[in-house]
């Protein structure tokens, strides 16, 4: 009985933490994302490679390449953890991984573009 209680407590804390993490990451469709980034002083970050970034990006996004592990944390440490961060990548997979890393770094408000840059209908 005691072991069962310990297992249930462990599982509860495990799943509780996961729910808390996903609450900090909001996935927005392109229209919602466009509206959200049209405000002043946002932290907009493109986590694609420099080559992908140079082919086109959204607004004045910073380029912090997810695959450049040595620079990823250093560059994100320069951002304000209290302000929302808007992430995107090519299709949404890298930005989801980046969002999880940002949660671990202490960021609390993260918005991710559903479908990534491929789904962005507002390209110029």
XYZ file of C-alpha atoms in Angstrom:
124
model
C 0.000 0.000 0.000
C 2.816 2.361 0.907
C 4.595 1.602 -2.381
C 1.415 2.244 -4.341
C 1.057 5.638 -2.680
C 4.664 6.504 -3.536
C 4.178 5.466 -7.160
C 0.962 7.488 -7.443
C 2.649 10.548 -5.916
C 5.569 10.222 -8.326
C 3.307 9.857 -11.366
C 1.163 12.761 -10.238
C 4.165 15.044 -9.900
C 5.540 13.857 -13.230
C 2.325 14.529 -15.129
C 1.684 17.733 -13.187
C 5.053 19.099 -14.281
C 4.356 18.192 -17.903
C 0.996 19.976 -17.832
C 2.626 23.018 -16.297
C 5.274 23.088 -19.042
C 2.773 22.892 -21.865
C 0.746 25.720 -20.308
C 3.775 27.984 -20.788
C 3.942 27.171 -24.523
C 1.084 28.414 -26.675
C 0.832 27.363 -30.306
C -0.723 30.054 -32.482
C -2.068 29.748 -36.007
C -0.583 32.203 -38.546
C -3.359 34.802 -38.138
C -3.096 34.781 -34.335
C 0.692 34.925 -34.578
C 0.571 37.857 -37.022
C -1.704 39.818 -34.672
C 0.481 39.042 -31.664
C 3.773 40.109 -33.257
C 2.372 43.433 -34.432
C 3.012 44.923 -31.000
C 6.028 46.930 -29.867
C 9.065 45.409 -28.166
C 8.417 41.764 -28.873
C 11.064 39.063 -28.745
C 10.692 37.368 -32.131
C 13.147 34.530 -32.765
C 13.749 32.440 -35.883
C 15.458 29.204 -34.781
C 16.269 28.046 -38.329
C 19.774 27.917 -39.780
C 21.453 31.068 -41.096
C 20.955 29.797 -44.660
C 17.204 29.350 -44.100
C 16.999 32.732 -42.367
C 18.727 34.471 -45.294
C 16.112 33.068 -47.692
C 13.394 34.983 -45.844
C 12.129 35.514 -42.333
C 9.287 37.124 -40.415
C 9.622 40.787 -39.570
C 12.755 41.682 -37.649
C 13.270 38.251 -36.124
C 16.547 37.448 -34.441
C 18.243 34.364 -35.824
C 19.274 31.951 -33.071
C 20.042 28.671 -34.814
C 18.710 25.706 -32.830
C 21.502 23.487 -34.170
C 24.276 25.821 -32.951
C 24.269 24.333 -29.453
C 27.206 26.396 -28.201
C 25.460 29.681 -29.071
C 21.839 28.743 -28.409
C 21.856 29.202 -24.622
C 24.217 32.186 -24.737
C 21.994 34.070 -27.179
C 18.767 33.276 -25.345
C 20.310 34.364 -22.024
C 20.457 37.880 -23.518
C 16.648 37.977 -23.809
C 14.223 39.016 -21.081
C 12.764 35.890 -19.452
C 9.782 37.862 -18.148
C 8.641 38.994 -21.612
C 6.926 36.725 -24.147
C 9.119 35.024 -26.741
C 7.684 34.273 -30.183
C 9.440 31.349 -31.874
C 9.272 29.808 -35.310
C 11.258 27.440 -37.482
C 10.651 25.825 -40.863
C 7.779 23.489 -39.961
C 7.306 23.671 -36.199
C 9.445 20.775 -34.938
C 12.617 22.698 -34.037
C 10.709 25.546 -32.434
C 8.870 23.052 -30.199
C 12.224 21.628 -29.077
C 13.562 25.155 -28.592
C 10.477 26.048 -26.531
C 11.129 23.107 -24.212
C 14.712 24.304 -23.725
C 13.483 27.817 -22.962
C 11.157 26.472 -20.271
C 14.186 24.783 -18.678
C 16.057 28.107 -18.867
C 13.294 29.908 -16.968
C 11.241 31.529 -19.732
C 7.546 31.533 -18.842
C 5.670 32.856 -21.892
C 6.481 31.186 -25.177
C 4.457 31.390 -28.370
C 5.139 29.089 -31.306
C 3.952 29.446 -34.905
C 1.849 26.432 -35.887
C 3.320 24.880 -39.036
C 6.377 27.146 -38.921
C 7.557 29.439 -41.692
C 6.180 27.033 -44.315
C 2.667 27.910 -43.129
C 3.302 31.674 -43.021
C 0.945 33.259 -45.589
C 2.306 36.791 -45.137
C 5.672 36.325 -46.893
C 6.867 39.344 -48.835
